[in-house]
Structure formats: C-alpha cells, structure tokens
PDB file of C-alpha atoms in Angstrom:
ATOM      1  CA  UNK A   1     147.959 137.827  64.003  1.00 76.00           C
ATOM      2  CA  UNK A   2     144.979 139.022  64.605  1.00 76.00           C
ATOM      3  CA  UNK A   3     142.156 136.189  63.293  1.00 77.00           C
ATOM      4  CA  UNK A   4     144.371 135.052  60.525  1.00 82.00           C
ATOM      5  CA  UNK A   5     145.521 138.360  59.442  1.00 85.00           C
ATOM      6  CA  UNK A   6     149.288 139.652  59.937  1.00 90.00           C
ATOM      7  CA  UNK A   7     149.410 143.244  61.242  1.00 88.00           C
ATOM      8  CA  UNK A   8     152.551 144.376  60.029  1.00 90.00           C
ATOM      9  CA  UNK A   9     154.576 147.873  60.023  1.00 90.00           C
ATOM     10  CA  UNK A  10     158.044 148.894  58.189  1.00 89.00           C
ATOM     11  CA  UNK A  11     160.059 151.703  59.052  1.00 88.00           C
ATOM     12  CA  UNK A  12     163.260 153.483  57.418  1.00 87.00           C
ATOM     13  CA  UNK A  13     165.466 154.085  60.756  1.00 89.00           C
ATOM     14  CA  UNK A  14     165.336 152.700  64.172  1.00 91.00           C
ATOM     15  CA  UNK A  15     162.226 153.711  66.391  1.00 90.00           C
ATOM     16  CA  UNK A  16     160.484 153.161  69.588  1.00 91.00           C
ATOM     17  CA  UNK A  17     159.229 149.539  69.253  1.00 91.00           C
ATOM     18  CA  UNK A  18     156.641 149.891  71.934  1.00 93.00           C
ATOM     19  CA  UNK A  19     155.306 153.104  69.887  1.00 90.00           C
ATOM     20  CA  UNK A  20     155.056 150.888  67.067  1.00 91.00           C
ATOM     21  CA  UNK A  21     153.358 147.896  69.063  1.00 92.00           C
ATOM     22  CA  UNK A  22     150.739 150.540  70.493  1.00 91.00           C
ATOM     23  CA  UNK A  23     149.961 151.879  66.964  1.00 90.00           C
ATOM     24  CA  UNK A  24     149.083 148.208  65.551  1.00 90.00           C
ATOM     25  CA  UNK A  25     147.089 147.425  68.584  1.00 90.00           C
ATOM     26  CA  UNK A  26     145.237 150.881  68.490  1.00 90.00           C
ATOM     27  CA  UNK A  27     144.720 150.489  64.700  1.00 89.00           C
ATOM     28  CA  UNK A  28     143.134 147.092  65.300  1.00 89.00           C
ATOM     29  CA  UNK A  29     140.783 148.446  67.715  1.00 89.00           C
ATOM     30  CA  UNK A  30     139.793 150.969  65.810  1.00 87.00           C
ATOM     31  CA  UNK A  31     139.048 148.750  62.839  1.00 86.00           C
ATOM     32  CA  UNK A  32     137.630 146.456  65.210  1.00 87.00           C
ATOM     33  CA  UNK A  33     135.221 149.410  66.583  1.00 85.00           C
ATOM     34  CA  UNK A  34     134.099 150.564  62.853  1.00 83.00           C
ATOM     35  CA  UNK A  35     133.480 146.798  61.678  1.00 82.00           C
ATOM     36  CA  UNK A  36     132.456 144.540  64.565  1.00 81.00           C
ATOM     37  CA  UNK A  37     135.534 142.429  63.991  1.00 81.00           C
ATOM     38  CA  UNK A  38     138.748 142.016  62.374  1.00 83.00           C
ATOM     39  CA  UNK A  39     138.442 139.633  59.366  1.00 84.00           C
ATOM     40  CA  UNK A  40     139.806 139.195  55.944  1.00 85.00           C
ATOM     41  CA  UNK A  41     136.227 140.054  54.391  1.00 84.00           C
ATOM     42  CA  UNK A  42     136.059 142.829  56.741  1.00 83.00           C
ATOM     43  CA  UNK A  43     139.488 144.635  55.274  1.00 86.00           C
ATOM     44  CA  UNK A  44     138.541 143.683  51.499  1.00 86.00           C
ATOM     45  CA  UNK A  45     135.018 145.381  51.504  1.00 85.00           C
ATOM     46  CA  UNK A  46     136.203 148.556  53.621  1.00 84.00           C
ATOM     47  CA  UNK A  47     139.567 149.187  51.935  1.00 85.00           C
ATOM     48  CA  UNK A  48     139.079 153.083  50.992  1.00 85.00           C
ATOM     49  CA  UNK A  49     137.282 153.140  54.655  1.00 86.00           C
ATOM     50  CA  UNK A  50     140.359 151.911  56.249  1.00 87.00           C
ATOM     51  CA  UNK A  51     142.846 154.014  53.815  1.00 88.00           C
ATOM     52  CA  UNK A  52     140.742 157.075  55.087  1.00 86.00           C
ATOM     53  CA  UNK A  53     141.366 155.703  58.300  1.00 87.00           C
ATOM     54  CA  UNK A  54     144.874 155.543  58.107  1.00 86.00           C
ATOM     55  CA  UNK A  55     145.137 158.784  56.425  1.00 86.00           C
ATOM     56  CA  UNK A  56     143.823 160.463  59.185  1.00 84.00           C
ATOM     57  CA  UNK A  57     145.542 158.420  61.959  1.00 86.00           C
ATOM     58  CA  UNK A  58     148.868 158.846  60.575  1.00 86.00           C
ATOM     59  CA  UNK A  59     150.499 162.391  59.530  1.00 84.00           C
ATOM     60  CA  UNK A  60     153.648 161.990  57.828  1.00 83.00           C
ATOM     61  CA  UNK A  61     154.158 158.521  59.402  1.00 79.00           C
ATOM     62  CA  UNK A  62     153.450 159.685  62.862  1.00 82.00           C
ATOM     63  CA  UNK A  63     150.591 158.704  64.889  1.00 82.00           C
ATOM     64  CA  UNK A  64     148.087 161.372  65.500  1.00 84.00           C
ATOM     65  CA  UNK A  65     144.355 160.562  66.639  1.00 80.00           C
ATOM     66  CA  UNK A  66     143.413 156.957  67.201  1.00 79.00           C
ATOM     67  CA  UNK A  67     140.431 157.476  69.481  1.00 79.00           C
ATOM     68  CA  UNK A  68     137.606 155.973  67.403  1.00 79.00           C
ATOM     69  CA  UNK A  69     134.916 158.841  68.853  1.00 79.00           C
ATOM     70  CA  UNK A  70     136.866 161.607  67.747  1.00 78.00           C
ATOM     71  CA  UNK A  71     137.646 159.655  64.302  1.00 78.00           C
ATOM     72  CA  UNK A  72     133.794 158.705  64.018  1.00 77.00           C
ATOM     73  CA  UNK A  73     133.069 162.887  63.880  1.00 78.00           C
ATOM     74  CA  UNK A  74     135.730 163.332  61.193  1.00 72.00           C
ATOM     75  CA  UNK A  75     134.847 160.203  58.927  1.00 75.00           C
ATOM     76  CA  UNK A  76     131.291 159.875  59.020  1.00 68.00           C
ATOM     77  CA  UNK A  77     131.460 156.928  56.153  1.00 69.00           C
ATOM     78  CA  UNK A  78     129.623 153.393  58.255  1.00 63.00           C
ATOM     79  CA  UNK A  79     131.834 150.553  57.417  1.00 57.00           C
ATOM     80  CA  UNK A  80     130.163 147.152  56.128  1.00 58.00           C
ATOM     81  CA  UNK A  81     130.023 145.189  59.161  1.00 59.00           C
ATOM     82  CA  UNK A  82     130.328 141.428  59.044  1.00 58.00           C
ATOM     83  CA  UNK A  83     127.935 138.663  60.394  1.00 60.00           C
ATOM     84  CA  UNK A  84     128.410 135.322  61.652  1.00 65.00           C
ATOM     85  CA  UNK A  85     126.740 132.005  59.330  1.00 64.00           C
ATOM     86  CA  UNK A  86     124.705 131.867  62.364  1.00 69.00           C
ATOM     87  CA  UNK A  87     123.260 135.390  61.947  1.00 66.00           C
ATOM     88  CA  UNK A  88     123.002 134.733  57.898  1.00 63.00           C
ATOM     89  CA  UNK A  89     120.916 132.022  58.587  1.00 67.00           C
ATOM     90  CA  UNK A  90     118.955 133.478  60.845  1.00 66.00           C
ATOM     91  CA  UNK A  91     117.690 136.329  58.231  1.00 62.00           C
ATOM     92  CA  UNK A  92     117.534 133.854  55.602  1.00 62.00           C
ATOM     93  CA  UNK A  93     115.389 132.137  57.916  1.00 65.00           C
ATOM     94  CA  UNK A  94     113.146 135.047  58.584  1.00 61.00           C
ATOM     95  CA  UNK A  95     113.027 136.375  54.972  1.00 59.00           C
ATOM     96  CA  UNK A  96     112.752 133.242  53.205  1.00 63.00           C
ATOM     97  CA  UNK A  97     110.159 131.330  56.010  1.00 62.00           C
ATOM     98  CA  UNK A  98     112.266 128.249  55.958  1.00 61.00           C
ATOM     99  CA  UNK A  99     111.052 125.645  58.183  1.00 61.00           C
ATOM    100  CA  UNK A 100     113.399 123.266  59.946  1.00 59.00           C
ATOM    101  CA  UNK A 101     112.193 120.026  58.597  1.00 56.00           C
ATOM    102  CA  UNK A 102     112.751 120.992  54.947  1.00 54.00           C
ATOM    103  CA  UNK A 103     116.407 121.653  55.319  1.00 52.00           C
TER     104      UNK A 103
END
C-alpha cells in the first residue's frame, strides 16, 4: 500500500515472492520518477503512459528493464506531475494577484 493505492500482482504458477515484491517496488519507484508522486490522480491522468511503461518493463510476464534513466530514452513522453494544494494556491495567487486580506 502506497499513498492509499494498493499495488498487487497475480501469477498463474508458483514464482519467487521476493522477485514479485522487488518488481512492485521498482514499478512504484518508476512511477514516482515519472510523475513526482504515486497517487490516484497521477495514475488516472497518466494511464496510457503507465500502460506503455508496464509494456516496456515486462516481457511475457518477466521483468526486463526497470531503470528510469534507460526507460526515459525509450519512452519520451512526459507525464502530468501532480501539484499540492499549497503549490496550486501559490500559482493562483501569482496569476490572479489575489491579496491576502481579500480571502
């Protein structure tokens, strides 16, 4: 479980559990490096890119490349990075010129 998101894996046969956990950990690290953080909003808005990343790191169910530096040379799309409420407020204040006492 990471940021209220459950990450799971399903297998058809008995596989090395440590490999599955490491693959899930590497997938989370990869999503984190592409989108800034792992959240439901980031996954929904970047579903196509995540699907493309999974297609690249898994080949017939076997892990292949999980290094974000290597994958960024193959997959050049940039994900939509999510911003925090404070960052959104700061941007809104800069754009609209909102004054503190008017809130």
